[in-house]
PDB file of C-alpha atoms in Angstrom:
ATOM      1  CA  MET A   1      16.917  -3.452 -10.589  1.00  0.00           C
ATOM      2  CA  THR A   2      14.057  -5.827  -9.695  1.00  0.00           C
ATOM      3  CA  ASP A   3      12.049  -3.422  -7.542  1.00  0.00           C
ATOM      4  CA  GLN A   4      11.091  -0.356  -9.507  1.00  0.00           C
ATOM      5  CA  LEU A   5       8.384   2.013 -10.644  1.00  0.00           C
ATOM      6  CA  THR A   6       8.528   3.079 -14.293  1.00  0.00           C
ATOM      7  CA  LYS A   7       6.450   5.822 -15.898  1.00  0.00           C
ATOM      8  CA  TYR A   8       5.519   6.446 -19.514  1.00  0.00           C
ATOM      9  CA  LEU A   9       3.502   9.083 -21.350  1.00  0.00           C
ATOM     10  CA  PHE A  10       1.644   8.805 -24.625  1.00  0.00           C
ATOM     11  CA  THR A  11       3.015  11.323 -27.103  1.00  0.00           C
ATOM     12  CA  ASP A  12      -0.077  13.528 -26.871  1.00  0.00           C
ATOM     13  CA  ARG A  13       0.560  13.792 -23.092  1.00  0.00           C
ATOM     14  CA  SER A  14      -3.040  12.770 -22.385  1.00  0.00           C
ATOM     15  CA  THR A  15      -2.513   9.395 -20.734  1.00  0.00           C
ATOM     16  CA  ARG A  16       0.022   8.173 -18.226  1.00  0.00           C
ATOM     17  CA  VAL A  17       1.217   4.558 -18.028  1.00  0.00           C
ATOM     18  CA  GLN A  18       2.971   3.179 -14.951  1.00  0.00           C
ATOM     19  CA  THR A  19       4.350  -0.226 -14.072  1.00  0.00           C
ATOM     20  CA  VAL A  20       5.530  -1.528 -10.718  1.00  0.00           C
ATOM     21  CA  SER A  21       7.471  -4.703  -9.990  1.00  0.00           C
ATOM     22  CA  LEU A  22       8.325  -5.824  -6.443  1.00  0.00           C
ATOM     23  CA  GLN A  23      10.422  -8.859  -5.627  1.00  0.00           C
ATOM     24  CA  GLU A  24      13.192  -8.333  -3.054  1.00  0.00           C
ATOM     25  CA  ALA A  25      11.302  -5.662  -1.103  1.00  0.00           C
ATOM     26  CA  TRP A  26       8.117  -7.724  -1.092  1.00  0.00           C
ATOM     27  CA  GLN A  27       9.902 -10.890   0.067  1.00  0.00           C
ATOM     28  CA  THR A  28      11.624  -8.877   2.817  1.00  0.00           C
ATOM     29  CA  GLY A  29       8.240  -7.718   4.038  1.00  0.00           C
ATOM     30  CA  LEU A  30       6.806 -11.224   4.082  1.00  0.00           C
ATOM     31  CA  HIS A  31       9.824 -12.807   5.766  1.00  0.00           C
ATOM     32  CA  HIS A  32       8.362 -12.614   9.275  1.00  0.00           C
ATOM     33  CA  GLN A  33       4.697 -12.586   8.205  1.00  0.00           C
ATOM     34  CA  PRO A  34       3.632 -16.109   7.133  1.00  0.00           C
ATOM     35  CA  TYR A  35       0.145 -15.251   5.922  1.00  0.00           C
ATOM     36  CA  PRO A  36      -2.173 -17.678   4.122  1.00  0.00           C
ATOM     37  CA  GLU A  37      -2.001 -17.414   0.338  1.00  0.00           C
ATOM     38  CA  PRO A  38      -5.212 -15.370  -0.129  1.00  0.00           C
ATOM     39  CA  VAL A  39      -3.965 -12.817   2.427  1.00  0.00           C
ATOM     40  CA  GLN A  40      -0.556 -12.609   0.761  1.00  0.00           C
ATOM     41  CA  LYS A  41      -2.237 -11.952  -2.562  1.00  0.00           C
ATOM     42  CA  LEU A  42      -4.466  -9.146  -1.266  1.00  0.00           C
ATOM     43  CA  LEU A  43      -1.685  -7.489   0.741  1.00  0.00           C
ATOM     44  CA  GLY A  44       0.695  -7.733  -2.213  1.00  0.00           C
ATOM     45  CA  GLU A  45      -1.826  -6.161  -4.560  1.00  0.00           C
ATOM     46  CA  LEU A  46      -2.466  -3.345  -2.088  1.00  0.00           C
ATOM     47  CA  THR A  47       1.293  -2.789  -1.805  1.00  0.00           C
ATOM     48  CA  ALA A  48       1.747  -2.589  -5.578  1.00  0.00           C
ATOM     49  CA  ALA A  49      -1.210  -0.205  -5.769  1.00  0.00           C
ATOM     50  CA  ALA A  50       0.255   2.061  -3.076  1.00  0.00           C
ATOM     51  CA  VAL A  51       3.470   2.429  -5.070  1.00  0.00           C
ATOM     52  CA  LEU A  52       1.557   3.216  -8.278  1.00  0.00           C
ATOM     53  CA  LEU A  53      -0.447   5.951  -6.544  1.00  0.00           C
ATOM     54  CA  ALA A  54       2.407   7.354  -4.425  1.00  0.00           C
ATOM     55  CA  GLY A  55       4.504   7.755  -7.558  1.00  0.00           C
ATOM     56  CA  ASN A  56       2.177  10.549  -8.707  1.00  0.00           C
ATOM     57  CA  LEU A  57       2.024  12.525  -5.474  1.00  0.00           C
ATOM     58  CA  LYS A  58       3.485  16.031  -5.567  1.00  0.00           C
ATOM     59  CA  PHE A  59       4.356  16.301  -1.892  1.00  0.00           C
ATOM     60  CA  ASP A  60       6.887  15.091   0.648  1.00  0.00           C
ATOM     61  CA  GLY A  61       5.155  12.593   2.879  1.00  0.00           C
ATOM     62  CA  THR A  62       3.462   9.223   3.091  1.00  0.00           C
ATOM     63  CA  LEU A  63       0.530   7.589   1.341  1.00  0.00           C
ATOM     64  CA  VAL A  64      -1.299   5.043   3.485  1.00  0.00           C
ATOM     65  CA  LEU A  65      -3.820   2.577   2.038  1.00  0.00           C
ATOM     66  CA  GLN A  66      -5.959   0.706   4.566  1.00  0.00           C
ATOM     67  CA  ILE A  67      -8.758  -1.784   4.290  1.00  0.00           C
ATOM     68  CA  GLN A  68     -10.646  -2.279   7.534  1.00  0.00           C
ATOM     69  CA  GLY A  69     -12.566  -5.544   7.354  1.00  0.00           C
ATOM     70  CA  ASP A  70     -15.351  -7.258   9.263  1.00  0.00           C
ATOM     71  CA  GLY A  71     -14.427 -10.787   8.136  1.00  0.00           C
ATOM     72  CA  PRO A  72     -11.457 -13.069   8.814  1.00  0.00           C
ATOM     73  CA  ILE A  73      -9.130 -10.197   7.863  1.00  0.00           C
ATOM     74  CA  ALA A  74      -9.466  -7.296  10.282  1.00  0.00           C
ATOM     75  CA  LEU A  75      -6.970  -4.968   8.629  1.00  0.00           C
ATOM     76  CA  LEU A  76      -4.688  -4.586   5.633  1.00  0.00           C
ATOM     77  CA  VAL A  77      -2.383  -1.562   5.736  1.00  0.00           C
ATOM     78  CA  VAL A  78       0.374  -0.363   3.422  1.00  0.00           C
ATOM     79  CA  GLU A  79       2.546   2.736   3.691  1.00  0.00           C
ATOM     80  CA  CYS A  80       4.549   4.179   0.802  1.00  0.00           C
ATOM     81  CA  THR A  81       6.618   7.334   1.176  1.00  0.00           C
ATOM     82  CA  SER A  82       7.400   9.876  -1.512  1.00  0.00           C
ATOM     83  CA  GLU A  83      10.862   8.264  -1.670  1.00  0.00           C
ATOM     84  CA  LEU A  84       9.126   4.954  -2.520  1.00  0.00           C
ATOM     85  CA  THR A  85      10.015   3.168   0.692  1.00  0.00           C
ATOM     86  CA  ILE A  86       7.288   0.707   1.610  1.00  0.00           C
ATOM     87  CA  ARG A  87       6.030  -1.391   4.487  1.00  0.00           C
ATOM     88  CA  ALA A  88       2.894  -3.482   4.832  1.00  0.00           C
ATOM     89  CA  THR A  89       1.108  -5.735   7.299  1.00  0.00           C
ATOM     90  CA  ALA A  90      -2.157  -7.562   7.886  1.00  0.00           C
ATOM     91  CA  THR A  91      -4.135  -8.328  11.033  1.00  0.00           C
ATOM     92  CA  LEU A  92      -6.193 -11.523  11.089  1.00  0.00           C
ATOM     93  CA  ARG A  93      -8.932 -12.366  13.542  1.00  0.00           C
ATOM     94  CA  GLU A  94      -8.113 -15.257  15.820  1.00  0.00           C
ATOM     95  CA  ASP A  95      -9.690 -18.654  15.255  1.00  0.00           C
ATOM     96  CA  THR A  96     -11.033 -17.787  11.810  1.00  0.00           C
ATOM     97  CA  GLU A  97     -10.554 -19.867   8.695  1.00  0.00           C
ATOM     98  CA  ILE A  98      -9.017 -18.439   5.514  1.00  0.00           C
ATOM     99  CA  PRO A  99     -10.327 -20.591   2.616  1.00  0.00           C
ATOM    100  CA  GLN A 100      -7.970 -20.855  -0.346  1.00  0.00           C
ATOM    101  CA  ASP A 101     -10.662 -19.715  -2.757  1.00  0.00           C
ATOM    102  CA  ALA A 102     -12.062 -16.923  -0.565  1.00  0.00           C
ATOM    103  CA  THR A 103     -12.900 -13.645  -2.302  1.00  0.00           C
ATOM    104  CA  LEU A 104     -12.096 -10.142  -1.129  1.00  0.00           C
ATOM    105  CA  GLN A 105     -15.700  -9.624  -0.031  1.00  0.00           C
ATOM    106  CA  GLN A 106     -15.732 -12.897   1.933  1.00  0.00           C
ATOM    107  CA  LEU A 107     -12.479 -12.065   3.705  1.00  0.00           C
ATOM    108  CA  LEU A 108     -13.082  -8.378   4.425  1.00  0.00           C
ATOM    109  CA  ASN A 109     -16.727  -7.457   4.001  1.00  0.00           C
ATOM    110  CA  GLN A 110     -18.981 -10.246   5.240  1.00  0.00           C
ATOM    111  CA  GLN A 111     -21.340  -7.883   7.094  1.00  0.00           C
ATOM    112  CA  GLY A 112     -21.023  -4.944   4.732  1.00  0.00           C
ATOM    113  CA  GLU A 113     -18.952  -2.946   7.209  1.00  0.00           C
ATOM    114  CA  GLY A 114     -15.651  -3.067   5.308  1.00  0.00           C
ATOM    115  CA  ARG A 115     -14.027   0.274   4.527  1.00  0.00           C
ATOM    116  CA  PHE A 116     -11.348   1.391   2.093  1.00  0.00           C
ATOM    117  CA  ILE A 117      -9.269   4.268   3.469  1.00  0.00           C
ATOM    118  CA  VAL A 118      -6.723   6.540   1.800  1.00  0.00           C
ATOM    119  CA  VAL A 119      -4.515   8.742   4.000  1.00  0.00           C
ATOM    120  CA  LEU A 120      -2.123  11.430   2.784  1.00  0.00           C
ATOM    121  CA  ASP A 121       0.263  12.425   5.559  1.00  0.00           C
ATOM    122  CA  PRO A 122       2.651  15.314   4.718  1.00  0.00           C
ATOM    123  CA  ALA A 123       6.089  15.052   6.291  1.00  0.00           C
ATOM    124  CA  ASN A 124       6.196  18.690   7.394  1.00  0.00           C
ATOM    125  CA  LYS A 125       2.735  19.428   8.735  1.00  0.00           C
ATOM    126  CA  ASP A 126       1.890  22.748  10.328  1.00  0.00           C
ATOM    127  CA  ALA A 127       0.941  22.669  13.997  1.00  0.00           C
ATOM    128  CA  GLY A 128      -2.527  21.190  14.426  1.00  0.00           C
ATOM    129  CA  MET A 129      -2.727  20.061  10.810  1.00  0.00           C
ATOM    130  CA  GLN A 130      -4.317  16.637  10.362  1.00  0.00           C
ATOM    131  CA  PRO A 131      -3.522  14.189   7.554  1.00  0.00           C
ATOM    132  CA  TYR A 132      -6.046  14.066   4.711  1.00  0.00           C
ATOM    133  CA  GLN A 133      -8.253  10.985   4.949  1.00  0.00           C
ATOM    134  CA  GLY A 134     -10.737   9.633   2.432  1.00  0.00           C
ATOM    135  CA  VAL A 135     -13.068   6.770   3.382  1.00  0.00           C
ATOM    136  CA  VAL A 136     -15.344   4.827   1.031  1.00  0.00           C
ATOM    137  CA  PRO A 137     -17.312   1.572   1.344  1.00  0.00           C
ATOM    138  CA  LEU A 138     -15.582  -1.629   0.280  1.00  0.00           C
ATOM    139  CA  GLU A 139     -17.755  -2.465  -2.724  1.00  0.00           C
ATOM    140  CA  GLY A 140     -15.571  -3.902  -5.490  1.00  0.00           C
ATOM    141  CA  ASP A 141     -14.602  -7.520  -6.038  1.00  0.00           C
ATOM    142  CA  SER A 142     -10.878  -6.674  -6.139  1.00  0.00           C
ATOM    143  CA  ILE A 143      -8.345  -4.195  -4.801  1.00  0.00           C
ATOM    144  CA  ALA A 144      -8.106  -2.714  -8.298  1.00  0.00           C
ATOM    145  CA  GLN A 145     -11.863  -2.145  -8.612  1.00  0.00           C
ATOM    146  CA  ASN A 146     -12.036  -0.376  -5.257  1.00  0.00           C
ATOM    147  CA  LEU A 147      -9.122   1.878  -6.137  1.00  0.00           C
ATOM    148  CA  GLU A 148     -10.544   2.737  -9.543  1.00  0.00           C
ATOM    149  CA  SER A 149     -13.832   3.677  -7.918  1.00  0.00           C
ATOM    150  CA  TYR A 150     -12.073   5.793  -5.289  1.00  0.00           C
ATOM    151  CA  MET A 151      -9.966   7.646  -7.863  1.00  0.00           C
ATOM    152  CA  ARG A 152     -12.974   8.290 -10.094  1.00  0.00           C
ATOM    153  CA  HIS A 153     -15.305   9.579  -7.385  1.00  0.00           C
ATOM    154  CA  SER A 154     -12.966  11.107  -4.808  1.00  0.00           C
ATOM    155  CA  GLU A 155     -10.088  12.374  -6.957  1.00  0.00           C
ATOM    156  CA  GLN A 156     -12.039  12.980 -10.210  1.00  0.00           C
ATOM    157  CA  LEU A 157      -9.412  11.069 -12.197  1.00  0.00           C
ATOM    158  CA  ASP A 158     -10.168   8.338 -14.724  1.00  0.00           C
ATOM    159  CA  THR A 159      -7.847   5.520 -13.636  1.00  0.00           C
ATOM    160  CA  ARG A 160      -7.506   1.867 -14.623  1.00  0.00           C
ATOM    161  CA  ILE A 161      -5.429  -0.535 -12.521  1.00  0.00           C
ATOM    162  CA  TRP A 162      -4.324  -4.158 -12.969  1.00  0.00           C
ATOM    163  CA  LEU A 163      -2.723  -5.948  -9.986  1.00  0.00           C
ATOM    164  CA  GLN A 164      -1.305  -9.374  -9.176  1.00  0.00           C
ATOM    165  CA  ALA A 165       0.704 -10.803  -6.281  1.00  0.00           C
ATOM    166  CA  SER A 166       2.138 -14.034  -4.926  1.00  0.00           C
ATOM    167  CA  ALA A 167       4.578 -14.925  -2.154  1.00  0.00           C
ATOM    168  CA  GLU A 168       7.467 -14.110  -4.489  1.00  0.00           C
ATOM    169  CA  GLN A 169       6.309 -11.005  -6.313  1.00  0.00           C
ATOM    170  CA  ALA A 170       3.815  -8.147  -6.497  1.00  0.00           C
ATOM    171  CA  ALA A 171       3.194  -6.260  -9.722  1.00  0.00           C
ATOM    172  CA  GLY A 172       0.844  -3.745 -11.244  1.00  0.00           C
ATOM    173  CA  LEU A 173      -0.043  -1.597 -14.231  1.00  0.00           C
ATOM    174  CA  LEU A 174      -1.788   1.779 -14.073  1.00  0.00           C
ATOM    175  CA  LEU A 175      -3.377   3.912 -16.762  1.00  0.00           C
ATOM    176  CA  GLN A 176      -4.505   7.412 -15.885  1.00  0.00           C
ATOM    177  CA  LYS A 177      -6.129  10.073 -18.015  1.00  0.00           C
ATOM    178  CA  LEU A 178      -4.448  13.405 -17.390  1.00  0.00           C
ATOM    179  CA  PRO A 179      -6.375  16.685 -17.117  1.00  0.00           C
ATOM    180  CA  GLY A 180      -7.053  18.211 -20.526  1.00  0.00           C
ATOM    181  CA  ILE A 181      -5.305  21.321 -21.800  1.00  0.00           C
ATOM    182  CA  GLY A 182      -8.315  22.629 -23.736  1.00  0.00           C
ATOM    183  CA  GLY A 183      -9.415  22.650 -27.332  1.00  0.00           C
ATOM    184  CA  THR A 184     -11.982  20.439 -29.046  1.00  0.00           C
ATOM    185  CA  GLU A 185      -9.470  18.625 -31.241  1.00  0.00           C
ATOM    186  CA  LEU A 186      -7.115  17.969 -28.325  1.00  0.00           C
ATOM    187  CA  GLU A 187      -9.958  16.686 -26.162  1.00  0.00           C
ATOM    188  CA  ALA A 188     -11.101  14.347 -28.935  1.00  0.00           C
ATOM    189  CA  SER A 189      -7.566  13.058 -29.413  1.00  0.00           C
ATOM    190  CA  ALA A 190      -7.121  12.533 -25.666  1.00  0.00           C
ATOM    191  CA  ALA A 191     -10.406  10.635 -25.438  1.00  0.00           C
ATOM    192  CA  GLU A 192      -9.356   8.408 -28.332  1.00  0.00           C
ATOM    193  CA  THR A 193      -5.968   7.716 -26.742  1.00  0.00           C
ATOM    194  CA  TRP A 194      -7.594   6.877 -23.412  1.00  0.00           C
ATOM    195  CA  GLU A 195     -10.108   4.483 -24.952  1.00  0.00           C
ATOM    196  CA  ARG A 196      -7.496   2.748 -27.084  1.00  0.00           C
ATOM    197  CA  ALA A 197      -5.056   2.376 -24.174  1.00  0.00           C
ATOM    198  CA  GLY A 198      -7.779   0.836 -22.017  1.00  0.00           C
ATOM    199  CA  HIS A 199      -8.830  -1.650 -24.702  1.00  0.00           C
ATOM    200  CA  LEU A 200      -5.223  -2.718 -25.232  1.00  0.00           C
ATOM    201  CA  ALA A 201      -4.546  -3.100 -21.516  1.00  0.00           C
ATOM    202  CA  ASP A 202      -7.695  -5.195 -21.103  1.00  0.00           C
ATOM    203  CA  THR A 203      -5.975  -7.892 -23.195  1.00  0.00           C
ATOM    204  CA  LEU A 204      -3.419  -8.340 -20.395  1.00  0.00           C
ATOM    205  CA  GLU A 205      -3.697 -11.795 -18.862  1.00  0.00           C
ATOM    206  CA  GLU A 206      -3.396 -12.212 -15.089  1.00  0.00           C
ATOM    207  CA  ARG A 207      -0.311 -14.414 -15.265  1.00  0.00           C
ATOM    208  CA  GLU A 208       1.546 -11.916 -17.483  1.00  0.00           C
ATOM    209  CA  LEU A 209       1.952  -9.402 -14.669  1.00  0.00           C
ATOM    210  CA  LEU A 210       3.942 -11.958 -12.660  1.00  0.00           C
ATOM    211  CA  GLU A 211       5.639 -13.848 -15.475  1.00  0.00           C
ATOM    212  CA  ALA A 212       6.746 -11.072 -17.842  1.00  0.00           C
ATOM    213  CA  SER A 213       8.962  -8.078 -17.134  1.00  0.00           C
ATOM    214  CA  PRO A 214       7.312  -4.648 -17.024  1.00  0.00           C
ATOM    215  CA  GLU A 215       9.202  -3.628 -20.158  1.00  0.00           C
ATOM    216  CA  THR A 216       7.909  -6.691 -22.006  1.00  0.00           C
ATOM    217  CA  ILE A 217       4.337  -6.005 -20.916  1.00  0.00           C
ATOM    218  CA  VAL A 218       4.443  -2.377 -22.062  1.00  0.00           C
ATOM    219  CA  HIS A 219       5.961  -3.412 -25.397  1.00  0.00           C
ATOM    220  CA  ARG A 220       3.331  -6.121 -25.952  1.00  0.00           C
ATOM    221  CA  LEU A 221       0.449  -3.792 -25.175  1.00  0.00           C
ATOM    222  CA  PHE A 222       1.587  -0.552 -26.771  1.00  0.00           C
ATOM    223  CA  TRP A 223       4.054  -1.630 -29.463  1.00  0.00           C
ATOM    224  CA  ASP A 224       2.309   0.570 -32.036  1.00  0.00           C
ATOM    225  CA  ASP A 225       2.560   3.721 -29.894  1.00  0.00           C
ATOM    226  CA  ALA A 226       5.609   5.904 -29.405  1.00  0.00           C
ATOM    227  CA  LEU A 227       5.621   6.192 -25.632  1.00  0.00           C
ATOM    228  CA  LEU A 228       7.882   8.623 -23.806  1.00  0.00           C
ATOM    229  CA  ARG A 229       9.666   6.664 -21.082  1.00  0.00           C
ATOM    230  CA  LEU A 230      10.608   8.511 -17.920  1.00  0.00           C
ATOM    231  CA  GLU A 231      13.347   7.516 -15.485  1.00  0.00           C
ATOM    232  CA  SER A 232      12.632   4.466 -13.321  1.00  0.00           C
ATOM    233  CA  GLN A 233      12.564   4.833  -9.530  1.00  0.00           C
ATOM    234  CA  ALA A 234      13.877   2.246  -7.081  1.00  0.00           C
ATOM    235  CA  ILE A 235      11.580   0.830  -4.371  1.00  0.00           C
ATOM    236  CA  THR A 236      12.852  -0.410  -1.013  1.00  0.00           C
ATOM    237  CA  TRP A 237      11.348  -1.925   2.118  1.00  0.00           C
ATOM    238  CA  PHE A 238      11.962   0.247   5.161  1.00  0.00           C
ATOM    239  CA  CYS A 239      10.439   0.294   8.632  1.00  0.00           C
ATOM    240  CA  PRO A 240      11.186   3.335  10.840  1.00  0.00           C
ATOM    241  CA  CYS A 241      10.223   1.683  14.125  1.00  0.00           C
ATOM    242  CA  THR A 242      12.481   2.595  17.077  1.00  0.00           C
ATOM    243  CA  ARG A 243      12.808   1.682  20.737  1.00  0.00           C
ATOM    244  CA  GLU A 244      11.797   5.250  21.633  1.00  0.00           C
ATOM    245  CA  ARG A 245       8.483   4.887  19.809  1.00  0.00           C
ATOM    246  CA  VAL A 246       7.784   1.600  21.558  1.00  0.00           C
ATOM    247  CA  GLN A 247       8.595   3.246  24.902  1.00  0.00           C
ATOM    248  CA  ALA A 248       6.103   6.009  24.146  1.00  0.00           C
ATOM    249  CA  MET A 249       3.449   3.439  23.287  1.00  0.00           C
ATOM    250  CA  LEU A 250       4.018   1.506  26.514  1.00  0.00           C
ATOM    251  CA  ALA A 251       3.955   4.704  28.572  1.00  0.00           C
ATOM    252  CA  MET A 252       0.480   5.432  27.212  1.00  0.00           C
ATOM    253  CA  LEU A 253      -0.755   2.157  28.730  1.00  0.00           C
ATOM    254  CA  GLY A 254      -0.184   3.622  32.178  1.00  0.00           C
ATOM    255  CA  GLN A 255       1.890   2.531  35.148  1.00  0.00           C
ATOM    256  CA  GLU A 256      -0.830   0.356  36.660  1.00  0.00           C
ATOM    257  CA  GLU A 257      -1.361  -1.732  33.527  1.00  0.00           C
ATOM    258  CA  ILE A 258       2.385  -2.134  33.008  1.00  0.00           C
ATOM    259  CA  ALA A 259       2.721  -3.363  36.615  1.00  0.00           C
ATOM    260  CA  GLU A 260      -0.059  -5.911  36.040  1.00  0.00           C
ATOM    261  CA  ILE A 261       1.709  -7.264  32.971  1.00  0.00           C
ATOM    262  CA  LEU A 262       5.033  -7.562  34.834  1.00  0.00           C
ATOM    263  CA  ALA A 263       3.285  -9.396  37.684  1.00  0.00           C
ATOM    264  CA  GLU A 264       2.508 -12.176  35.191  1.00  0.00           C
ATOM    265  CA  GLN A 265       5.771 -12.253  33.227  1.00  0.00           C
ATOM    266  CA  PRO A 266       9.380 -11.157  33.859  1.00  0.00           C
ATOM    267  CA  THR A 267       9.657  -8.829  30.849  1.00  0.00           C
ATOM    268  CA  ILE A 268       7.458  -7.131  28.288  1.00  0.00           C
ATOM    269  CA  GLU A 269       8.239  -8.120  24.717  1.00  0.00           C
ATOM    270  CA  VAL A 270       6.895  -6.140  21.769  1.00  0.00           C
ATOM    271  CA  ALA A 271       7.462  -7.025  18.107  1.00  0.00           C
ATOM    272  CA  CYS A 272       6.850  -4.545  15.309  1.00  0.00           C
ATOM    273  CA  ASN A 273       3.922  -5.655  13.171  1.00  0.00           C
ATOM    274  CA  PHE A 274       5.618  -4.428  10.006  1.00  0.00           C
ATOM    275  CA  CYS A 275       9.191  -5.703  10.286  1.00  0.00           C
ATOM    276  CA  GLY A 276       9.076  -8.145  13.214  1.00  0.00           C
ATOM    277  CA  LYS A 277      11.897  -6.431  15.099  1.00  0.00           C
ATOM    278  CA  PRO A 278      11.671  -7.409  18.812  1.00  0.00           C
ATOM    279  CA  TYR A 279      11.877  -4.965  21.702  1.00  0.00           C
ATOM    280  CA  VAL A 280      12.323  -6.258  25.263  1.00  0.00           C
ATOM    281  CA  PHE A 281      11.684  -4.218  28.423  1.00  0.00           C
ATOM    282  CA  ASP A 282      12.635  -5.477  31.892  1.00  0.00           C
ATOM    283  CA  PRO A 283      11.204  -4.019  35.147  1.00  0.00           C
ATOM    284  CA  VAL A 284      13.915  -1.343  35.312  1.00  0.00           C
ATOM    285  CA  ASP A 285      13.203  -0.271  31.721  1.00  0.00           C
ATOM    286  CA  CYS A 286       9.493  -0.094  32.500  1.00  0.00           C
ATOM    287  CA  ALA A 287      10.015   1.934  35.663  1.00  0.00           C
ATOM    288  CA  SER A 288      11.983   4.516  33.692  1.00  0.00           C
ATOM    289  CA  LEU A 289       8.940   5.078  31.487  1.00  0.00           C
ATOM    290  CA  PHE A 290       7.225   6.910  34.309  1.00  0.00           C
ATOM    291  CA  VAL A 291      10.114   8.983  35.659  1.00  0.00           C
ATOM    292  CA  ALA A 292       9.066  12.584  35.167  1.00  0.00           C
ATOM    293  CA  ASP A 293      12.432  13.837  33.979  1.00  0.00           C
ATOM    294  CA  SER A 294      13.283  10.835  31.856  1.00  0.00           C
ATOM    295  CA  SER A 295      14.997  12.287  28.807  1.00  0.00           C
ATOM    296  CA  HIS A 296      14.989   9.162  26.701  1.00  0.00           C
ATOM    297  CA  VAL A 297      11.241   8.734  26.516  1.00  0.00           C
ATOM    298  CA  GLN A 298       9.830  10.599  23.554  1.00  0.00           C
ATOM    299  CA  ALA A 299       6.259  11.489  22.761  1.00  0.00           C
ATOM    300  CA  GLY A 300       5.014   9.284  19.976  1.00  0.00           C
ATOM    301  CA  ASP A 301       2.059   7.720  18.267  1.00  0.00           C
ATOM    302  CA  ASP A 302      -0.384   5.428  19.981  1.00  0.00           C
ATOM    303  CA  THR A 303       0.543   2.684  17.532  1.00  0.00           C
ATOM    304  CA  LEU A 304       3.855   1.037  16.793  1.00  0.00           C
ATOM    305  CA  HIS A 305       5.352   2.162  13.488  1.00  0.00           C
TER     306      HIS A 305
END
């Protein structure tokens, strides 16, 4: 299994270790999205991070990580469900250059208006219930730094993250200090474990995340510790876009705007940003959007998913 999330625990149960490796799923996601290399790297790191964080959620639903930028990259967005299905996409501003050596701040936060957003969207929400959303400034020099800061300040969890990505692979390592169970001796032991794990993980070289297997990395870093390995979980790329959702989106544009579009072109073609699947609507299809008793038009989101 090349695409998987694996969890470990130190024997004192004070620190969690997680690894993620994405190959097939990541390449599937990039197949129709030929982004410049710096964009691929950032989106891949955000995707690996989403899996690492979603793997710890105790609810049925979706974790969404977004970075809204004011530079050449307008948006990075990744969704990971509790079943570890993922999808990701980026939106670039037209006629902007993406330098090969551009930093995260240069690509997403040139004017200081970049934002890092975490959304938790339960699958079975009560009527009127809104997804939880946390928003923080985009201050770190990397995806990992921004996530560590968010987890420390918003979730009150000490978390360390290492991420790497290329066109072929996305990978990551997470350390997280678990809430204490009380007792001075236990707290001292947990603090020692956390400090030692962090120092060992800091010896990880960037290339190792992409070149070595997760099992090899964990063995190299923590060979002197008896870690408890939990069952690995498979990760897959999945996009739930449907024709009905696209119909709902077009209907929200209004009959007048749809008519103006059809006056300039014979059909309306919409491609999903995440998976690239095309949807084509001819004049008859478009007319049916505004028939009051049309049973095949469903209410949906104002964005294509």
